[in-house]
mmCIF file of C-alpha atoms and ligand atoms in Angstrom:
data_model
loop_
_atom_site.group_PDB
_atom_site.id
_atom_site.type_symbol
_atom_site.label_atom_id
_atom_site.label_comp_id
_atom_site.label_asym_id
_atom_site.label_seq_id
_atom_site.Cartn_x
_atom_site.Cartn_y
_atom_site.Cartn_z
ATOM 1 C CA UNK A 382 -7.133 -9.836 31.613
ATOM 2 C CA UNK A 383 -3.800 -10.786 33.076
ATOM 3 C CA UNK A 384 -3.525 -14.728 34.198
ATOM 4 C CA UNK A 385 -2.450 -15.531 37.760
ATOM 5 C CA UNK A 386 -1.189 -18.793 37.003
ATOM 6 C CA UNK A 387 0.954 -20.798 34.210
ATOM 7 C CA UNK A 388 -0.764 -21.660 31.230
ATOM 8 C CA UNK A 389 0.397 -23.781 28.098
ATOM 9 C CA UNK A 390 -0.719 -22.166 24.638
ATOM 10 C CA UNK A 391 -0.620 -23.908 21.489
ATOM 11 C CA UNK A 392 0.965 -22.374 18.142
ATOM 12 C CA UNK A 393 1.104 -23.147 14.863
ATOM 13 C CA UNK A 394 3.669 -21.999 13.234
ATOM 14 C CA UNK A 395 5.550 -21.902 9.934
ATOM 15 C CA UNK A 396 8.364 -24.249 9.605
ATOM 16 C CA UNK A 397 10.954 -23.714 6.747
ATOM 17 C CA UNK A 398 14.695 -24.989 6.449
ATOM 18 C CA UNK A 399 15.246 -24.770 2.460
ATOM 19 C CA UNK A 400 18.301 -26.927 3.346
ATOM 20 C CA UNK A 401 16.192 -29.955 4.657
ATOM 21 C CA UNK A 402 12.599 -29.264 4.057
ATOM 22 C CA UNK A 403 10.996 -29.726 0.614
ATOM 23 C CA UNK A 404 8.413 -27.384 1.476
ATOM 24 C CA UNK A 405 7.078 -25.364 4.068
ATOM 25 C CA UNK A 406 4.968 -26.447 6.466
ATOM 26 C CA UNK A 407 2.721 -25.761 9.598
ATOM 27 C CA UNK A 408 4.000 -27.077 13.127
ATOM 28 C CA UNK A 409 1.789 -27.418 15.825
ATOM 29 C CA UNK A 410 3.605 -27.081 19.315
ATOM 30 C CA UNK A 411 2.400 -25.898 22.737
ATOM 31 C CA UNK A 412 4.516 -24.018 25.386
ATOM 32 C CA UNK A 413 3.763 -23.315 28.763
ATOM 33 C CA UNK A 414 3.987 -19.727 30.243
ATOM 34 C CA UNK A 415 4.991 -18.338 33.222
ATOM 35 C CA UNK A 416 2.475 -15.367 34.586
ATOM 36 C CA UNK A 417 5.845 -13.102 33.681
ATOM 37 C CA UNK A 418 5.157 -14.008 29.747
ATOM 38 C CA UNK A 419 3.241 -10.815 28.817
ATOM 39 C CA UNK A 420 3.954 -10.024 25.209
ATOM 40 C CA UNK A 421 4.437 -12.991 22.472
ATOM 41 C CA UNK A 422 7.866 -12.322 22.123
ATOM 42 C CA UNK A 423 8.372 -13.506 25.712
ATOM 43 C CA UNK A 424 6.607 -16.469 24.369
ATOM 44 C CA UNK A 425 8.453 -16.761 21.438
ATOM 45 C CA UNK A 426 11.452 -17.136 23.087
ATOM 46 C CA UNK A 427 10.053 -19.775 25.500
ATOM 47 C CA UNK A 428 9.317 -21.452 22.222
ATOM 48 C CA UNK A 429 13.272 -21.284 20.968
ATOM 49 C CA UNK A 430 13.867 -22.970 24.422
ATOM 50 C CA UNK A 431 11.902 -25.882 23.742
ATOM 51 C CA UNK A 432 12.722 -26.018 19.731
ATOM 52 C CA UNK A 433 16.039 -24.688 18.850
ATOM 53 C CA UNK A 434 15.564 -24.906 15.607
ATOM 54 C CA UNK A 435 13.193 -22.198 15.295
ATOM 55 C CA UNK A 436 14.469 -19.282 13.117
ATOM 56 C CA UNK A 437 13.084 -15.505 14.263
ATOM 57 C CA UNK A 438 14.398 -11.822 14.232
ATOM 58 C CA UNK A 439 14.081 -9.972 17.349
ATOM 59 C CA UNK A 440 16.371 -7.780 19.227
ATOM 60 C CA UNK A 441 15.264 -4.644 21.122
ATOM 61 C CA UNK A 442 12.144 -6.256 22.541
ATOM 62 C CA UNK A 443 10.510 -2.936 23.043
ATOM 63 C CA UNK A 444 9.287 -1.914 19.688
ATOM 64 C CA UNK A 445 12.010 0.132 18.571
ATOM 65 C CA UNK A 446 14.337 -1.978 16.379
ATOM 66 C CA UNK A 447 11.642 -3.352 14.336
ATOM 67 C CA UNK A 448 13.057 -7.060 13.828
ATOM 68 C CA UNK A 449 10.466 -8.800 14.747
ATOM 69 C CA UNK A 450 7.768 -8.246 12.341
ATOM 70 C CA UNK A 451 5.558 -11.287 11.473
ATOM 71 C CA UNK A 452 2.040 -12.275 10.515
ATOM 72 C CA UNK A 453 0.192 -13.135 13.862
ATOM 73 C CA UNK A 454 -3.135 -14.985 13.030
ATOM 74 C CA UNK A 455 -3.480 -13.428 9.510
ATOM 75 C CA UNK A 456 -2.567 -9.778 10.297
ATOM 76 C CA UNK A 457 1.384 -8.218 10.871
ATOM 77 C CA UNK A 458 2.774 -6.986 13.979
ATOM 78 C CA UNK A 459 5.683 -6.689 16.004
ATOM 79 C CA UNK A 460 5.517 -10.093 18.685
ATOM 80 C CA UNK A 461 7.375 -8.264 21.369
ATOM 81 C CA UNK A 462 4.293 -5.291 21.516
ATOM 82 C CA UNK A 463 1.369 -7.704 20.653
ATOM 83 C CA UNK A 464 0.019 -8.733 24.090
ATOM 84 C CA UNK A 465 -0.535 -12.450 25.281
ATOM 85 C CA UNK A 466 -3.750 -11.247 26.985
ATOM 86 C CA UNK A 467 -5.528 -10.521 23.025
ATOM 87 C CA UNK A 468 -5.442 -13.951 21.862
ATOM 88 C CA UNK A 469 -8.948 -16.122 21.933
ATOM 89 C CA UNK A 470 -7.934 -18.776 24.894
ATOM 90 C CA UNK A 471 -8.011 -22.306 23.223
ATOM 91 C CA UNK A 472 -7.036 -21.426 19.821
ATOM 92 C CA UNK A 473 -3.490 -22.030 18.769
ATOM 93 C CA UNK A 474 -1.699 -18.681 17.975
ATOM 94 C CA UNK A 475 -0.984 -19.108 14.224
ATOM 95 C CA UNK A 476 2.667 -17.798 13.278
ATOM 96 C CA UNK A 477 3.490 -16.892 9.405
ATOM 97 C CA UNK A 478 6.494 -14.954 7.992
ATOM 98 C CA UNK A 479 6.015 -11.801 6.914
ATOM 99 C CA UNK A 480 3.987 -12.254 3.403
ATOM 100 C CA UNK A 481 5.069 -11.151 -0.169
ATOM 101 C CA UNK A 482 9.133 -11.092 0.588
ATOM 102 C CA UNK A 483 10.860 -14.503 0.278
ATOM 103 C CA UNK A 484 11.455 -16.551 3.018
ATOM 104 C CA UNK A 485 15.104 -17.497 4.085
ATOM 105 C CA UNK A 486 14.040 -19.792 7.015
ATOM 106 C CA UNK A 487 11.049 -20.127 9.195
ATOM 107 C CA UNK A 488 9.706 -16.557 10.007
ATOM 108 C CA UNK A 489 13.218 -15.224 8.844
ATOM 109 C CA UNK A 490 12.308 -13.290 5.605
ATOM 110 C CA UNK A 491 14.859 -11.477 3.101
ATOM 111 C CA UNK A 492 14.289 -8.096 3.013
ATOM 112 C CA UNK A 493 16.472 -6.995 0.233
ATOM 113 C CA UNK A 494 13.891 -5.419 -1.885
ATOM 114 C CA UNK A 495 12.073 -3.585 0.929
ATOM 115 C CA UNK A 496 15.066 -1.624 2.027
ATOM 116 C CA UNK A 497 16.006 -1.722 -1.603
ATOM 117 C CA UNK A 498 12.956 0.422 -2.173
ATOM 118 C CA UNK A 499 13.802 2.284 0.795
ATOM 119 C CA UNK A 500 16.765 3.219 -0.423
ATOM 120 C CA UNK A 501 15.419 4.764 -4.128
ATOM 121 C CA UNK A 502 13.647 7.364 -2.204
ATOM 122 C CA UNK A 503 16.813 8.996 -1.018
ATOM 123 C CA UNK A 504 16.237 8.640 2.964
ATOM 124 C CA UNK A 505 18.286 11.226 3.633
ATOM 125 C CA UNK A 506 18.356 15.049 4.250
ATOM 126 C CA UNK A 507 19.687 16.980 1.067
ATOM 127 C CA UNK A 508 20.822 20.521 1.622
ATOM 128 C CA UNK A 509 23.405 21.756 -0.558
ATOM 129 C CA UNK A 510 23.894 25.167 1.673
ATOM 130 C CA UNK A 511 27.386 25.668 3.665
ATOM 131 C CA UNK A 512 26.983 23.690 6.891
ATOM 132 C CA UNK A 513 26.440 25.807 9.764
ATOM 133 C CA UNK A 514 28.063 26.193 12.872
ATOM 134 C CA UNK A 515 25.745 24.078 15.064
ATOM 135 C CA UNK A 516 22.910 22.755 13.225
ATOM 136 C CA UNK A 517 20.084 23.464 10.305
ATOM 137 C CA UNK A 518 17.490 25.265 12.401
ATOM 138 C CA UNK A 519 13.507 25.323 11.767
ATOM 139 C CA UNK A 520 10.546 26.692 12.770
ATOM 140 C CA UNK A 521 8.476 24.548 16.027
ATOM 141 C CA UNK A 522 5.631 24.730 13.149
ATOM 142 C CA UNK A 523 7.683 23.115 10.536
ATOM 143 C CA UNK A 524 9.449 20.419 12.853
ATOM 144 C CA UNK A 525 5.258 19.869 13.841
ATOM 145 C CA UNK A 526 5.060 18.346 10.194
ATOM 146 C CA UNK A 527 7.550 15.390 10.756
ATOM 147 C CA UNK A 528 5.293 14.225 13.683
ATOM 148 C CA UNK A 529 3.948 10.313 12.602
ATOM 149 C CA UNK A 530 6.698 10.551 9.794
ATOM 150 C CA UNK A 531 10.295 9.956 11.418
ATOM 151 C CA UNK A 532 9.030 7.831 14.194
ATOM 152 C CA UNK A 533 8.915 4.956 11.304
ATOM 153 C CA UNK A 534 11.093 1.858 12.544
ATOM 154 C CA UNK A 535 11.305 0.159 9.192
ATOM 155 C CA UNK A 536 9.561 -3.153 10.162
ATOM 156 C CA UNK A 537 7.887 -3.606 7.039
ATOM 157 C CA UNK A 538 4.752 -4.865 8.380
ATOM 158 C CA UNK A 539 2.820 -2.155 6.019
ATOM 159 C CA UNK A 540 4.539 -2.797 2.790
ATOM 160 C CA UNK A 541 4.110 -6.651 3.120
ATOM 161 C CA UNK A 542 0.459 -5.937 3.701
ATOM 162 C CA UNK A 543 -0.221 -3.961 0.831
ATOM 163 C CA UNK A 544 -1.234 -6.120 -2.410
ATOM 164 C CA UNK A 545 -0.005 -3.227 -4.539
ATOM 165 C CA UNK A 546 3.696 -4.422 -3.042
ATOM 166 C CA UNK A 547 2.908 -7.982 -3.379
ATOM 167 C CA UNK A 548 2.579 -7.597 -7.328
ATOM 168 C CA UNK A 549 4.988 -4.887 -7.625
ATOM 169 C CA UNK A 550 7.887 -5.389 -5.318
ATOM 170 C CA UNK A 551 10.357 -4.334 -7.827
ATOM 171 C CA UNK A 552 8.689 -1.278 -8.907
ATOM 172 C CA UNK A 553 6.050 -0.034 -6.278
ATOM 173 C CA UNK A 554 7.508 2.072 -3.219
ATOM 174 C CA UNK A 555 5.751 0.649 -0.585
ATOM 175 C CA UNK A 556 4.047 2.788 2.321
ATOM 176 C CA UNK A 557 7.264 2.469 4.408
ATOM 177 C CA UNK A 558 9.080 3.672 1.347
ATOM 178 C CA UNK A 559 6.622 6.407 0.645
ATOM 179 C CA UNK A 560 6.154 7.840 4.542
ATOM 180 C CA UNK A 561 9.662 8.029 4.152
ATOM 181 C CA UNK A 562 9.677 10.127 0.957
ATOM 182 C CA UNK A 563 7.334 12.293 2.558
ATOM 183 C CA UNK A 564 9.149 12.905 5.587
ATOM 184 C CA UNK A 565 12.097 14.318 3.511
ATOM 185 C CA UNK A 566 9.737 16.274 0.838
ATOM 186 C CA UNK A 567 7.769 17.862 4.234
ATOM 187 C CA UNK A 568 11.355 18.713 5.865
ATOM 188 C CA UNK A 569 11.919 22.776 5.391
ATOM 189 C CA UNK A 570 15.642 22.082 5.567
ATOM 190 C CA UNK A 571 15.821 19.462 2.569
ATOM 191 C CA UNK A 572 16.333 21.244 -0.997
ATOM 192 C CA UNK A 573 15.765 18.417 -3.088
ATOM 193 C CA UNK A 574 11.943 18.587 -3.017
ATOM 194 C CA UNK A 575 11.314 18.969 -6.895
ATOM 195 C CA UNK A 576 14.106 15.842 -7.781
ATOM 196 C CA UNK A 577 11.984 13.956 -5.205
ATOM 197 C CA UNK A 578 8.475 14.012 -6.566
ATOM 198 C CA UNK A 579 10.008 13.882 -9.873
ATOM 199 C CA UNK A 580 11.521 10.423 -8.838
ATOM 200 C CA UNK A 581 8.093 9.237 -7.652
ATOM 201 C CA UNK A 582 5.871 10.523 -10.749
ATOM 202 C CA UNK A 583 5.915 7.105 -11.914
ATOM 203 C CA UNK A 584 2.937 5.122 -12.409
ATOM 204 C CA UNK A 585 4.324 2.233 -10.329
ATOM 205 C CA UNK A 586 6.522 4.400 -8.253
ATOM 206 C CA UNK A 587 3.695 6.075 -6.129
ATOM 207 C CA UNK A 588 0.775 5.829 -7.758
ATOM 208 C CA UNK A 589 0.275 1.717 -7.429
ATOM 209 C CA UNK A 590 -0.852 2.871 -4.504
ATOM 210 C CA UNK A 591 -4.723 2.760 -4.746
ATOM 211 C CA UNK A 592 -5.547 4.000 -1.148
ATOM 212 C CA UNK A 593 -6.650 0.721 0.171
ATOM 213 C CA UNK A 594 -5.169 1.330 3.814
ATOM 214 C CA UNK A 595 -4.096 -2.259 4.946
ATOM 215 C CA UNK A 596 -0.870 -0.341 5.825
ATOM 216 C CA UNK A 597 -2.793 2.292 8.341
ATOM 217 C CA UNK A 598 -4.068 -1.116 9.920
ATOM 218 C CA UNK A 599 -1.593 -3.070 10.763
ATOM 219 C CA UNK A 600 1.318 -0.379 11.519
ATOM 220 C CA UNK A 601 2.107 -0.966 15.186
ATOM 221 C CA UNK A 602 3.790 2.554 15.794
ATOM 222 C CA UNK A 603 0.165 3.756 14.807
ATOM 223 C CA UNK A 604 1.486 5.697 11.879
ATOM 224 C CA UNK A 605 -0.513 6.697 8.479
ATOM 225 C CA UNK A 606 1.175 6.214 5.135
ATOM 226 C CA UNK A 607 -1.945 6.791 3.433
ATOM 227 C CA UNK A 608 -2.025 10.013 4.568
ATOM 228 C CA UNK A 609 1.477 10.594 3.596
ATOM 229 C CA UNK A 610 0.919 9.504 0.478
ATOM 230 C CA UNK A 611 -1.945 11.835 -0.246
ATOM 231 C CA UNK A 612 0.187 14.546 0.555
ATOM 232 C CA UNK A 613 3.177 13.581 -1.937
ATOM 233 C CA UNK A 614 0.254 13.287 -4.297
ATOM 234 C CA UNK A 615 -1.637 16.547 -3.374
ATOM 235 C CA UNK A 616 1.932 18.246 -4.005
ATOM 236 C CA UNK A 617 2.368 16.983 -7.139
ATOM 237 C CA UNK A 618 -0.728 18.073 -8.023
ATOM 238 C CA UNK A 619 -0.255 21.376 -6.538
ATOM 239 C CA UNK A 620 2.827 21.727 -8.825
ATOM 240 C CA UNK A 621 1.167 20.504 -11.883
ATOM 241 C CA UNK A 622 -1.709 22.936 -12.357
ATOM 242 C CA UNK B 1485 20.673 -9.072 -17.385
ATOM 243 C CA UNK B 1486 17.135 -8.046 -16.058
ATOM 244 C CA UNK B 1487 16.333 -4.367 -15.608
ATOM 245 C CA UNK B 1488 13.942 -2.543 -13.803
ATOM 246 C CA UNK B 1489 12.673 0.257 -15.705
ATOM 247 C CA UNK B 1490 10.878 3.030 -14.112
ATOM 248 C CA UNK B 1491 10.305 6.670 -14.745
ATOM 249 C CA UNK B 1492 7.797 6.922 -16.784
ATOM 250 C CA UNK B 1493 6.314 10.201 -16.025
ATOM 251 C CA UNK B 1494 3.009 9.995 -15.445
ATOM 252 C CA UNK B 1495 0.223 9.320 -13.518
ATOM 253 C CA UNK B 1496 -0.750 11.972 -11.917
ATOM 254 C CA UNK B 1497 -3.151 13.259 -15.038
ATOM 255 C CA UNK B 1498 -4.647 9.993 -14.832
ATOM 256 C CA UNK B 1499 -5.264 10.080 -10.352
ATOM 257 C CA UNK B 1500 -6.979 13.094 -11.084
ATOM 258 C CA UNK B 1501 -8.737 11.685 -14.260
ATOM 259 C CA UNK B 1502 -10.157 9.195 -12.340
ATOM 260 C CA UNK B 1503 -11.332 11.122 -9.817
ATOM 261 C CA UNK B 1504 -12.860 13.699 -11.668
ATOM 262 C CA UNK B 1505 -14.999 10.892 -14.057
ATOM 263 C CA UNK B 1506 -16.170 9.734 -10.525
ATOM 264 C CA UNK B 1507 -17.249 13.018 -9.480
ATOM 265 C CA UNK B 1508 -19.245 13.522 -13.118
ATOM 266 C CA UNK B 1509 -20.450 9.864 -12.829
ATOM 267 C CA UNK B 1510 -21.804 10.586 -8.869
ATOM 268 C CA UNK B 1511 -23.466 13.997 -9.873
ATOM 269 C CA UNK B 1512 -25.226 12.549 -13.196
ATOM 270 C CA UNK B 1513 -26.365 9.522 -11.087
ATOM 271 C CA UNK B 1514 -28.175 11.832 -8.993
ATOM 272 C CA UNK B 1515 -29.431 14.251 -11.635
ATOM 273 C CA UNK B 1516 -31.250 10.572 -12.614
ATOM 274 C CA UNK B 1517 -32.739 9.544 -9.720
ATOM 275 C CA UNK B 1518 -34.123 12.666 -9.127
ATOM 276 C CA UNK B 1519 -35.454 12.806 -12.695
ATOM 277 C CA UNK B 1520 -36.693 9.082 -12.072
ATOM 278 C CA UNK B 1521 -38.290 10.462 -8.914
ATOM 279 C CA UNK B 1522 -39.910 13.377 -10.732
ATOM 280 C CA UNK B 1523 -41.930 10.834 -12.534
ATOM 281 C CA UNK B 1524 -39.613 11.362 -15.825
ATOM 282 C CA UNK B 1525 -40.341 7.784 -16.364
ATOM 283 C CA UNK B 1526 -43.695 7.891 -16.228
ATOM 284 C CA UNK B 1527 -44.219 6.412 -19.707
ATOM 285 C CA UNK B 1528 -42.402 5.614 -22.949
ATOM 286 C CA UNK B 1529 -42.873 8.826 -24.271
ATOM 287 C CA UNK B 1530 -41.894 10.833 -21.134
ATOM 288 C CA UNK B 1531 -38.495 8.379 -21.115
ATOM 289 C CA UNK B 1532 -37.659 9.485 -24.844
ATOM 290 C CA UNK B 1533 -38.761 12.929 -24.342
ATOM 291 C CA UNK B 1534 -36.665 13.400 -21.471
ATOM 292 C CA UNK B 1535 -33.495 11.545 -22.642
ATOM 293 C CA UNK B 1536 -33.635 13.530 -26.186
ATOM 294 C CA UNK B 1537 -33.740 17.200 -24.611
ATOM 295 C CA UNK B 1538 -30.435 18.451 -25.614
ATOM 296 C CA UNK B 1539 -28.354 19.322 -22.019
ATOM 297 C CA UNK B 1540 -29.694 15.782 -20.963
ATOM 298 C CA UNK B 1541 -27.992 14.502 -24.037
ATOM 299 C CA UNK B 1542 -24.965 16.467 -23.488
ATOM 300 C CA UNK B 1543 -24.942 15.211 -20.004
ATOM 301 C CA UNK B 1544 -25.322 11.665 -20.784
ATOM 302 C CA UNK B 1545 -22.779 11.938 -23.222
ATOM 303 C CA UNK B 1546 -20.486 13.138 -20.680
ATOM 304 C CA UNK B 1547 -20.953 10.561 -17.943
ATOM 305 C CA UNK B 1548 -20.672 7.823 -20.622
ATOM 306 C CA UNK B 1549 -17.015 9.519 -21.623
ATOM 307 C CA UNK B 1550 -16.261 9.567 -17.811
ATOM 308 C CA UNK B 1551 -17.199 5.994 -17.420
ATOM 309 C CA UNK B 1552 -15.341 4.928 -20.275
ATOM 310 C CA UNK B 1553 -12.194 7.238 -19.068
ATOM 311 C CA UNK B 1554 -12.722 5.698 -15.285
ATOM 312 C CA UNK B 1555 -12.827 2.247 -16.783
ATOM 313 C CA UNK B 1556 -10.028 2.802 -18.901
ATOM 314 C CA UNK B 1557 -7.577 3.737 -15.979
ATOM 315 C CA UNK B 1558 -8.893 0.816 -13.683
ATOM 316 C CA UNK B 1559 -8.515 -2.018 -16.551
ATOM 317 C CA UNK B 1560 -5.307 -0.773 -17.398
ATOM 318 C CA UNK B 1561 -4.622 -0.952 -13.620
ATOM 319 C CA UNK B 1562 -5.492 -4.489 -13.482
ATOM 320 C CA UNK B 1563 -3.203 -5.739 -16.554
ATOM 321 C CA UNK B 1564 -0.425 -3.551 -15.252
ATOM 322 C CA UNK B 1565 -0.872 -5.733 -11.958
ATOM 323 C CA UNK B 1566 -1.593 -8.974 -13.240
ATOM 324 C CA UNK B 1567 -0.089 -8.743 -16.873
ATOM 325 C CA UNK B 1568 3.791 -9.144 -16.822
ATOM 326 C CA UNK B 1569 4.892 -10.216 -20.569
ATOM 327 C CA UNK B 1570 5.158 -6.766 -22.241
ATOM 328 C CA UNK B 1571 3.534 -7.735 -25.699
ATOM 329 C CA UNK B 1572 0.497 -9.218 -23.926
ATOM 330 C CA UNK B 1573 0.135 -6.006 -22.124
ATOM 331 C CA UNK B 1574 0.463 -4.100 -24.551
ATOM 332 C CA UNK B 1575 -1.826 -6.186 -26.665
ATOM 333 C CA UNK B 1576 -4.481 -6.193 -24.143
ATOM 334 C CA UNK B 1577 -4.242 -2.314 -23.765
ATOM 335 C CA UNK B 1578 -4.740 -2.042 -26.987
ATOM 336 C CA UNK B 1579 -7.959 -4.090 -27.126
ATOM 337 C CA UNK B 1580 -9.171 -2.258 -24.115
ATOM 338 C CA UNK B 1581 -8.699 0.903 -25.405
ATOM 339 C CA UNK B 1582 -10.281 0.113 -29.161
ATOM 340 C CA UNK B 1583 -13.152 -1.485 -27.294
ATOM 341 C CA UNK B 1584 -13.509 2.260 -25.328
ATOM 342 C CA UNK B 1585 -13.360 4.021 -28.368
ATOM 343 C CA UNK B 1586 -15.743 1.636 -29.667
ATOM 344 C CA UNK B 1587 -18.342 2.271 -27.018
ATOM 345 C CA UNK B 1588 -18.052 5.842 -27.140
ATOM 346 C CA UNK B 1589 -19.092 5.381 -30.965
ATOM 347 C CA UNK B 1590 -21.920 3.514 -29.980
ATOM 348 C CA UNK B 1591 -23.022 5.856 -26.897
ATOM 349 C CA UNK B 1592 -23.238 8.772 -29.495
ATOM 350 C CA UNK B 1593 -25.078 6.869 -32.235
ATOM 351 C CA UNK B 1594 -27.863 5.763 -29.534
ATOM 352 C CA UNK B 1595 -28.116 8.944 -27.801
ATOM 353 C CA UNK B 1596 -28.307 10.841 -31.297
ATOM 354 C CA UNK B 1597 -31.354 8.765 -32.698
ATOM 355 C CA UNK B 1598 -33.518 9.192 -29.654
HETATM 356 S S1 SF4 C 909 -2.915 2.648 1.178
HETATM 357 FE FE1 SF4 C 909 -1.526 2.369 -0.536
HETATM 358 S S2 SF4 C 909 0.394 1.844 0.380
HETATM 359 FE FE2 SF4 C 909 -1.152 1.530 1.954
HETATM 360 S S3 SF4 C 909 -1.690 -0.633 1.798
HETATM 361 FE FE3 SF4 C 909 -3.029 0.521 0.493
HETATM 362 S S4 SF4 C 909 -2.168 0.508 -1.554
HETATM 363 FE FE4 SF4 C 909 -0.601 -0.078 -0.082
HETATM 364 S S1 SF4 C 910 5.217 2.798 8.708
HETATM 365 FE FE1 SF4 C 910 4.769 1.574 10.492
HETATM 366 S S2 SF4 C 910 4.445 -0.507 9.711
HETATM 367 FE FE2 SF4 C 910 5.475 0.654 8.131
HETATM 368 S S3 SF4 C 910 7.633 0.202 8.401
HETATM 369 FE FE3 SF4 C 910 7.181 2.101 9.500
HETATM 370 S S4 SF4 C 910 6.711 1.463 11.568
HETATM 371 FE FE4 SF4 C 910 6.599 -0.367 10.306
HETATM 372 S S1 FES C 911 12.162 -6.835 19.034
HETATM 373 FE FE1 FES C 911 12.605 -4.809 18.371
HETATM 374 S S2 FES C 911 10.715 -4.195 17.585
HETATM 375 FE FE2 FES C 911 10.195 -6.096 18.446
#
């Protein structure tokens, strides 16, 4: 329900400056909100106003740049599409960076190794053919297959919910990684398909992945890496026997 | 320096190994209950009788290779999670994998005396 009046809300949050604190720990502050306040973010930033000390990512404020990924009371999401109106009235909001990469300060997390990851997959189109006057055509039927791959905004709020990241980081893909790979192994115009599922028949590569679909949960552009990732592994097997 | 080394080339024998012992396991399970149903432990003698008839034995035989193949994957799974010195690993690998064998030893020698 949308309020008609101002309203303070309380927060927890976690507080982290390696340069002064000794360890992390959980702040409790309130904020009052203006009926305008509709999404966290707005809140967030209401929040910066008050404490200017607190560290976040956000940019676009619309979903689309994917900076602002955190863990909002136990689950990830982006703040600026998670709505004030879901929250229980009268418990705080609790605020936690994004879990499993390391945190630089507050809910500021470096995110070296998930792009790093993100990288090994090859994220780009490989096509070895003579470039063609306008551009690489393909069939409506074949672009249909990208659908719920390319939309992928690279928050990172599935691969820092998926345990098979948290103990693997360094070797396991991730779902972001892996709905990428797929995107480029389903793409008619990329040549590289065979290189590509070679690179992920690896036992920590792709197959970490043990189907336990924390990233189809908390994925706020509603996308399925699962599914992707039963399709790199139905090709491989498709290949294999 | 610290490298990553990946690559190793499989996995996908053992994603479909795993779900092909589940499929045996599921369809012997319910060979069981419906023998259980059908009164094929009715006594002592019925049990033996039953669990000595040769396909039954074969069949047994298999779902106690699957579950030993199944569990085999899924330990291995755990100390490649959990596990991170190499020579532990490998060390516990190796147990797991003896004690396998083991049990498959044993699963033949019980089924073969019935
Ligand atoms: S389905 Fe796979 S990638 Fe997704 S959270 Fe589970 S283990 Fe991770
Ligand atoms: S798949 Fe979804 S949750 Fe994962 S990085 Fe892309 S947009 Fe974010
Ligand atoms: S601020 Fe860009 S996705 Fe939320």
């Amino acid at each position: 329900m949308m309020p008609t009046e101002n309203r303070t809300v309380q927060f927890k949050i976690y507080r982290y400056d390696p340069d002064r604190d000794a360890k992390p720990y959980m702040q409790d502050i309130s904020v009052e909100l203006d009926v305008t306040d509709r999404k966290l973010l707005d809140a967030m930033v209401r929040l910066k106003v008050k404490d200017d000390s607190l560290s976040f990512r956000r940019s676009c404020r619309e979903g689309v740049c994917g900076s602002d990924a955190m863990n909002i009371n136990g689950k990830n999401g982006l703040a600026c599409l998670t709505d004030m109106s879901t929250f229980p009235v009268g418990k705080p909001i609790v605020l936690r960076p994004l879990p499993g990469l390391p945190v630089i300060r507050d809910l500021v997390v470096d995110m070296t190794q998930f792009f790093k990851q993100y990288h090994s997959i090859k994220p780009y189109l490989v096509n070895n053919d003579p470039l063609p006057e306008k551009e690489r055509l393909q069939s409506p039927e074949d672009r249909e297959e990208l659908n719920g791959l390319y939309e992928c905004i690279l928050c990172a709020c599935c691969t820092t919910a998926c345990p098979s990241f948290w103990w693997n980081p360094d070797k396991f893909v991730g779902p972001a990684g892996l709905l990428a790979a797929y995107r480029f192994i389903a793409d008619t115009r990329d040549q590289a398909t065979t290189e590509r599922l070679d690179n992920l028949e690896d036992p920590y590569r792709l197959f970490r992945c043990h189907s336990i679909m924390n990233c189809v949960d908390v994925c706020p552009k509603n996308l399925n890496p699962t599914k992707a990732i039963g399709k790199i592994k139905e090709m491989m097997l498709q290949r294999a026997i | 320096m610290k490298r990553i080394v990946v690559g190793a080339h499989y996995g996908l024998k053992d994603w479909i190994a795993q779900r092909v012992t589940a499929v045996v396991m599921a369809v012997f399970t319910i060979v069981m209950i419906a023998a259980i149903a059908g009164g094929a432990t009715s006594s002592a003698e019925a049990w033996r009788g039953f669990m000595s008839h040769g396909a039954i034995r074969i069949a047994t035989f298999l779902f106690a290779i699957s579950l030993f193949y199944h569990a085999w994957i899924g330990i291995r799974d755990i100390w490649m999670d959990y596990v991170k010195p190499a020579g532990l690993r490998l060390a516990l690998h190796v147990l797991t994998a003896l004690a396998l064998i083991a049990y498959t030893g044993w699963t033949l020698q019980i089924l073969w005396r019935l």
